Short mmCIF file of C-alpha atoms in Angstrom, two decimals:
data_model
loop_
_atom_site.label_atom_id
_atom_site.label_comp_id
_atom_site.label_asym_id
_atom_site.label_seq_id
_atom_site.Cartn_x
_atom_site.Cartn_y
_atom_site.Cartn_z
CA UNK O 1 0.00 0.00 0.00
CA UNK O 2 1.34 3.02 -1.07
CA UNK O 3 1.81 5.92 1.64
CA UNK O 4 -0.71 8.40 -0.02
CA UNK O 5 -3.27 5.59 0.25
CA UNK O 6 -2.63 4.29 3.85
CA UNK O 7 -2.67 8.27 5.09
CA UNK O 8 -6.26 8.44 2.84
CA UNK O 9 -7.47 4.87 4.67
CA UNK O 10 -6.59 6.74 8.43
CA UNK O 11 -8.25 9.85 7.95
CA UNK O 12 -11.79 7.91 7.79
CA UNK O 13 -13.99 8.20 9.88
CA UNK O 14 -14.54 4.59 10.33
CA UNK O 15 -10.49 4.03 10.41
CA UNK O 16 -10.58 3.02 14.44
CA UNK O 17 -13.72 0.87 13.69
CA UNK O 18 -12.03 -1.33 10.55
CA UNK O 19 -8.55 -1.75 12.78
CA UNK O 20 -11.24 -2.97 15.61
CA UNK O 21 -13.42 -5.33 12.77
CA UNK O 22 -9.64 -7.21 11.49
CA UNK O 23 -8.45 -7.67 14.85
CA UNK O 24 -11.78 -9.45 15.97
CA UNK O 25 -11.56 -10.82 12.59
CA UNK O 26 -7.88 -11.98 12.73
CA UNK O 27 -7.05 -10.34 9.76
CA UNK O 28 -4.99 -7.64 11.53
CA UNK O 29 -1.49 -8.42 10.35
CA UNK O 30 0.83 -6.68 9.51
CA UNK O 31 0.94 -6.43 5.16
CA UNK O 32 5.00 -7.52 5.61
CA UNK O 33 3.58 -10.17 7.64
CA UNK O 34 0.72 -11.20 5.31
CA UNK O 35 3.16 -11.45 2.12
CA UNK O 36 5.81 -13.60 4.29
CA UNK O 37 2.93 -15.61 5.45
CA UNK O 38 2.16 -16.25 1.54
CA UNK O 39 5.58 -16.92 0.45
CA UNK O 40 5.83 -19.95 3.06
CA UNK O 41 2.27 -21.27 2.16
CA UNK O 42 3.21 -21.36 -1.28
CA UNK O 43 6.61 -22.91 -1.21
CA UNK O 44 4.61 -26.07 0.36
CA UNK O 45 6.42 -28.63 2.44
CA UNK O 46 9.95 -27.48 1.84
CA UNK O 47 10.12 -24.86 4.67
CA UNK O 48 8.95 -27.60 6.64
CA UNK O 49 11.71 -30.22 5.94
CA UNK O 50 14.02 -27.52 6.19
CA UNK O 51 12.86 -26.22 9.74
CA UNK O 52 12.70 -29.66 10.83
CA UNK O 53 16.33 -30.72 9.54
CA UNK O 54 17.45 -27.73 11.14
CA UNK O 55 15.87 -28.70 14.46
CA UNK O 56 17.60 -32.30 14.02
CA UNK O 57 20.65 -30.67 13.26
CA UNK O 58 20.76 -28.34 16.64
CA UNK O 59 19.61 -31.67 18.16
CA UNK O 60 23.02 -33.71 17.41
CA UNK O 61 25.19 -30.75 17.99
CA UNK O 62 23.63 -30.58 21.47
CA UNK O 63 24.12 -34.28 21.88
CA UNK O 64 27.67 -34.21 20.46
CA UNK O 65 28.60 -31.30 23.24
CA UNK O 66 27.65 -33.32 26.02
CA UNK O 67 29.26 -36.56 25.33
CA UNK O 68 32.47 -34.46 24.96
CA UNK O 69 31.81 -32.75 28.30
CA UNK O 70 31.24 -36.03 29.57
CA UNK O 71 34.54 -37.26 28.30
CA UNK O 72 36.34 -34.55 29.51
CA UNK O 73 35.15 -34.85 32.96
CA UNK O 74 36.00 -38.46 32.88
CA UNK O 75 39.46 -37.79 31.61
CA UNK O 76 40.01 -35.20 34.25
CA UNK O 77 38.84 -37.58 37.17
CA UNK O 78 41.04 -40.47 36.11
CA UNK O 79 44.01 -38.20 35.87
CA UNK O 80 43.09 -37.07 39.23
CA UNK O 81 42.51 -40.36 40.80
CA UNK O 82 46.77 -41.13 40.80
CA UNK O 83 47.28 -37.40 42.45
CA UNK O 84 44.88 -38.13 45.25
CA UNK O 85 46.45 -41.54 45.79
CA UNK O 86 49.96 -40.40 45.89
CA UNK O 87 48.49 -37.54 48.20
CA UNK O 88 47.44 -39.86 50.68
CA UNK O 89 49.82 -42.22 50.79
CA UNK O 90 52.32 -38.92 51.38
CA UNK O 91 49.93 -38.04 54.53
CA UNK O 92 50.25 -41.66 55.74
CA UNK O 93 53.60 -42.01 55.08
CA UNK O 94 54.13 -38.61 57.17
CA UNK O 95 52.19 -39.67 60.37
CA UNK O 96 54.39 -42.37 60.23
CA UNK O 97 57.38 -40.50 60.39
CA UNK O 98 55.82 -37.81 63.01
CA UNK O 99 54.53 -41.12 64.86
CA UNK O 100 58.22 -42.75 64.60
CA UNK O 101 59.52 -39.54 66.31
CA UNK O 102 57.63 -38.88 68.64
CA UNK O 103 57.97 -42.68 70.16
CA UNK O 104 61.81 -41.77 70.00
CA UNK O 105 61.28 -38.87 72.30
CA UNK O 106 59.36 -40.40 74.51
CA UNK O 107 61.69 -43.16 74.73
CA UNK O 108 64.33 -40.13 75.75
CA UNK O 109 62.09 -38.53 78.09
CA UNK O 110 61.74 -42.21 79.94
CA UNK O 111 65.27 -42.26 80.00
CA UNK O 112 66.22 -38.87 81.51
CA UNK O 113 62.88 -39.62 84.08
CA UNK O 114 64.76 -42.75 85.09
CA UNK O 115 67.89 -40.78 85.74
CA UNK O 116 66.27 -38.02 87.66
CA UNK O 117 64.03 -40.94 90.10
CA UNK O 118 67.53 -42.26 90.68
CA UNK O 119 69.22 -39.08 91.16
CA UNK O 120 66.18 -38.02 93.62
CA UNK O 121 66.32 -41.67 95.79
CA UNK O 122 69.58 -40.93 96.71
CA UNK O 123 69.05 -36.99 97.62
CA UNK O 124 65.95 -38.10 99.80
CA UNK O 125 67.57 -41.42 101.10
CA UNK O 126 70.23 -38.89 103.30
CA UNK O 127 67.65 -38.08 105.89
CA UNK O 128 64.87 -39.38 107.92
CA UNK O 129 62.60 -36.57 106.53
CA UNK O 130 63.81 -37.54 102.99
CA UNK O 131 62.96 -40.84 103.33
CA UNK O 132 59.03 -39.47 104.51
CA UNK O 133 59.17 -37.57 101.56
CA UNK O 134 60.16 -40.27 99.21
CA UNK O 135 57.31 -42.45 100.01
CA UNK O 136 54.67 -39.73 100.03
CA UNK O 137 55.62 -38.93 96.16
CA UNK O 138 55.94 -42.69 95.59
CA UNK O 139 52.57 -42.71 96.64
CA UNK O 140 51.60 -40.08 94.71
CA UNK O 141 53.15 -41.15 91.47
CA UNK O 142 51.50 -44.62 91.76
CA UNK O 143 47.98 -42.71 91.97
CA UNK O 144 48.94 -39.83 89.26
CA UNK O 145 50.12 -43.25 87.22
CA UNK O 146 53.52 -41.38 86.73
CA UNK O 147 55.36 -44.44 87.78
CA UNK O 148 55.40 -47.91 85.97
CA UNK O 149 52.96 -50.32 87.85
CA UNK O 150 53.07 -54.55 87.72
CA UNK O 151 51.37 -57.50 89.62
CA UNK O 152 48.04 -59.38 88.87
CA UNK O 153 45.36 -58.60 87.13
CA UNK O 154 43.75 -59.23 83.69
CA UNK O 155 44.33 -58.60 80.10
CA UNK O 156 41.29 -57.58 77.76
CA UNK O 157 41.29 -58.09 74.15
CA UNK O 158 38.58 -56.66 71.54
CA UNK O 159 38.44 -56.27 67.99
CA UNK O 160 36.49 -55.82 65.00
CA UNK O 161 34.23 -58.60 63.56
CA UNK O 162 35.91 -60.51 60.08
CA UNK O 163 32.65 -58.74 58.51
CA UNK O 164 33.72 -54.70 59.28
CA UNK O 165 36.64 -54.74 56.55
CA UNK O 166 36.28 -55.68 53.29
CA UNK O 167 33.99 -54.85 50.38
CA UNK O 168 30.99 -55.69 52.01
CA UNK O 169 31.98 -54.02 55.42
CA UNK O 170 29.41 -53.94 57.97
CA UNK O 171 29.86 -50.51 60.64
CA UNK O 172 28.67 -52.33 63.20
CA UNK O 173 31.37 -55.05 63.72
CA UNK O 174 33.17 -52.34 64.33
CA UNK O 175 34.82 -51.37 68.21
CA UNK O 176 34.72 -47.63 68.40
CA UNK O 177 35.89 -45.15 70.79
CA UNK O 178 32.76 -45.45 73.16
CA UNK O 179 33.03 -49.02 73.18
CA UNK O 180 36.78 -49.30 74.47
CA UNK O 181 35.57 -45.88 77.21
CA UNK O 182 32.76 -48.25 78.36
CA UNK O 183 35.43 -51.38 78.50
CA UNK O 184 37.92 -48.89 80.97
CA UNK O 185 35.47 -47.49 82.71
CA UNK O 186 33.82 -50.87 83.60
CA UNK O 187 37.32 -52.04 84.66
CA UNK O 188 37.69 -49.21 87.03
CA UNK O 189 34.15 -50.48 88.40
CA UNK O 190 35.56 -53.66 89.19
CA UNK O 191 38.04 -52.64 91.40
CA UNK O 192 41.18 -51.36 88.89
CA UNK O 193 44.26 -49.55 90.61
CA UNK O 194 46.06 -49.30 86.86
CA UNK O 195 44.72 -49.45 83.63
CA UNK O 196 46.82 -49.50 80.24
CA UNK O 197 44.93 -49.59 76.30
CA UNK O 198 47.80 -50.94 73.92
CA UNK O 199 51.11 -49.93 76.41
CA UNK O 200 49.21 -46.49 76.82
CA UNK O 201 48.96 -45.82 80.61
CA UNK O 202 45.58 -44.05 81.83
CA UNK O 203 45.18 -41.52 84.28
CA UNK O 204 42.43 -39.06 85.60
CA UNK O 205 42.88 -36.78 82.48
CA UNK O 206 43.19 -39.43 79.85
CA UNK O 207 40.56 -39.33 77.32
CA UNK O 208 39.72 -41.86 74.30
CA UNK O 209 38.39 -40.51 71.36
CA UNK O 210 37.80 -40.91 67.84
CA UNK O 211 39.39 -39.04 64.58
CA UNK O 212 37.63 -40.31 61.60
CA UNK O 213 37.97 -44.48 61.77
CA UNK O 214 41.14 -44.46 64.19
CA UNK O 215 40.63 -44.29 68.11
CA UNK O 216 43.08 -41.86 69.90
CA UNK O 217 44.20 -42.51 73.35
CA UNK O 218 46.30 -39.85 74.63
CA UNK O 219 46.02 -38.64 71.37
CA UNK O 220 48.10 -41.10 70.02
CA UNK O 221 46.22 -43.42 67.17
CA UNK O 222 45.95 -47.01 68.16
CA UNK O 223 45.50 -50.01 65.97
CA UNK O 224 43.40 -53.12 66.49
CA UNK O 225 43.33 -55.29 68.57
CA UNK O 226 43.09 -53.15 71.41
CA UNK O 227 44.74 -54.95 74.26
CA UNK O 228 43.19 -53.36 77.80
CA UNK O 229 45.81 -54.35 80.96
CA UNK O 230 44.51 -53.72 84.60
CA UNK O 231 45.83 -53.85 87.85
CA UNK O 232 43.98 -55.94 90.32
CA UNK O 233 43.32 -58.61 92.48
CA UNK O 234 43.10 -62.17 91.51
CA UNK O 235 39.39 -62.18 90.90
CA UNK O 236 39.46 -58.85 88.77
CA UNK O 237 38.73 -60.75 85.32
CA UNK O 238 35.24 -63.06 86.74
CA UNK O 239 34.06 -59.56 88.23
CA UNK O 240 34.43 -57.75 84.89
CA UNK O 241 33.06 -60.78 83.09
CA UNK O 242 29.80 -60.30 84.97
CA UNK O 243 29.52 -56.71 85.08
CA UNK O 244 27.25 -54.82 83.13
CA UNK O 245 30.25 -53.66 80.71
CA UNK O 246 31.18 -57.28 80.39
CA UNK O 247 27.76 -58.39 79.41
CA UNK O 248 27.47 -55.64 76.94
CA UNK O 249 30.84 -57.03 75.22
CA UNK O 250 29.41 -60.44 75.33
CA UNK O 251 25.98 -59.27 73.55
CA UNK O 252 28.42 -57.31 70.94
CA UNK O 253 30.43 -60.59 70.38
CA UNK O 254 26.93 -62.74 69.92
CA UNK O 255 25.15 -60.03 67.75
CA UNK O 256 28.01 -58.75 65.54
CA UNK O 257 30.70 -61.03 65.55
CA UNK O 258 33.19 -58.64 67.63
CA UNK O 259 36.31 -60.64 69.02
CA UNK O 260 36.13 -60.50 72.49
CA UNK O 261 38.45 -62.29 75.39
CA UNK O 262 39.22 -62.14 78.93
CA UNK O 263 42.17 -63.70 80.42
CA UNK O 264 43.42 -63.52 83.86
CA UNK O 265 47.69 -63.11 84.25
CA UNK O 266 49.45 -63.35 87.41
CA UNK O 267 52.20 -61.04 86.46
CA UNK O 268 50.78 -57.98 84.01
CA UNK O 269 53.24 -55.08 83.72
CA UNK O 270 52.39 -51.12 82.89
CA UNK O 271 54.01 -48.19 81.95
CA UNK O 272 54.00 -44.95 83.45
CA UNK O 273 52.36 -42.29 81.84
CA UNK O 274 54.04 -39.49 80.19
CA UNK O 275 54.45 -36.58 82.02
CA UNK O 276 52.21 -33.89 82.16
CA UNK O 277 52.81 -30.55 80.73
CA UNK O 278 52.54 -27.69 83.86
CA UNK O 279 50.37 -25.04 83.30
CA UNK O 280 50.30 -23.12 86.32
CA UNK O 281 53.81 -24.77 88.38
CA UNK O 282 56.51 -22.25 87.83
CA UNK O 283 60.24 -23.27 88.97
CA UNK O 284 61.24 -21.56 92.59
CA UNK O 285 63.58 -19.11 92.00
CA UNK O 286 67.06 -19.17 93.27
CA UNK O 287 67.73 -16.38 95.76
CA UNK O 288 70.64 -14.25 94.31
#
């Protein structure tokens, strides 16, 4: 439509009513519109086939991305699998080291506490008072378990079920940190004066926990089987056997298949414990 005719068609009268009369109809397209709507209904099926090939097109390019994202992402975990295995086997190879010497220096620190006992027996052996003295701290080491401790008592022994490792491990064959807490603390029940987890001596301020799947005593990580000695008299090991910690082990061993056994010694033999670290003791001073 030329412009001279569409500016004739507005000024109408009845131009607002015929815009109103092709909407309702549907005829109000644009003319541009109309002529590209007649172009495509004359061509026939080919603008069809085309727009569809072009969908099926878009369709395989899409597909064809993904797998390669896909592949990529494998690629980059398998190349990241060797990294994270050397990485750990770095960190374990490092606590082994840090483990290795640390049991050297405690080793030392024995050794030097052996020389100082000695050194202090015959300082305190001079006098009547220093003798006094030397069995009060005797007495006081036994109870702070700062001194090594032996006679009867019984030895403990727990460890997982053959079902916790493994592909098809089952978590609840497995001894965890309460479990060994609830094994000391029943021992103590019985009538313990000394109580050592795998050569690790207990005292008032010990505590067992957990980090991740090892158990920390001390915080030192301890491997199964977890061998509990205690102090005590002959009967020590039939009292714990029928205490409630003792049946709770013996329900574990029927239910789970936890390794459980209880054998009395005549002659068990514990370490002291390490020193402690003073907080609040400060060394006398030395008048000038």
């Amino acid at each position: 439509m030329s412009e001279e005719g569409a500016r004739r068609r507005w000024d109408r009268p009845d131009a607002s009513m015929s815009l109103l009369a092709d909407l309702l109809s549907g005829s109000g397209l644009d003319p541009g519109y109309e002529e590209a709507a007649a172009r495509r209904a004359a061509s026939g099926g080919s603008d069809r086939r085309t727009g569809r090939a072009g969908r099926v097109s878009r369709l395989l390019a899409a597909t064809l991305l993904l797998g390669l994202l896909g592949a990529v992402a494998v690629i980059q975990v398998r190349r990241g699998a060797p990294v994270a295995e050397r990485q750990r086997n770095a960190l374990i190879a490092q606590i082994r080291q840090r483990t290795d010497e640390t049991d050297s220096l405690q080793r030392q620190a024995d050794s030097l506490q052996r020389q100082t006992e000695s050194l202090r027996r015959s300082a305190l052996a001079r006098s009547d008072a220093g003798q006094n003295a030397h069995q009060s701290l005797d007495r006081a080491a036994g109870e702070a378990a700062a001194a090594p401790a032996s006679g009867a008592g019984v030895v403990v022994t727990v460890d997982d079920s053959h079902a916790a490792h493994g592909a098809t491990a089952q978590q609840d064959g497995r001894i965890y940190d309460q479990d060994l807490q609830r094994l000391v603390n029943g021992l103590w029940a019985v009538g313990a004066t000394a109580v050592a987890v795998n050569g690790q001596r207990m005292t008032a301020t010990t505590a067992i926990r957990s980090a991740g799947d090892a158990i920390l005593v001390d915080y030192r990580p301890l491997s199964p089987p977890y061998v509990v000695t205690a102090l005590g008299d002959d009967g020590i090991g039939k009292d714990f056997a029928g205490s409630p910690a003792g049946r709770a082990f013996r329900t574990l061993e029927a239910t789970f298949g936890i390794r459980f056994d209880i054998r009395q010694e005549d002659d068990v033999r514990l370490p002291a414990a390490p020193a402690p670290q003073l907080r609040y003791a400060q060394p006398e001073e030395t008048p000038k």
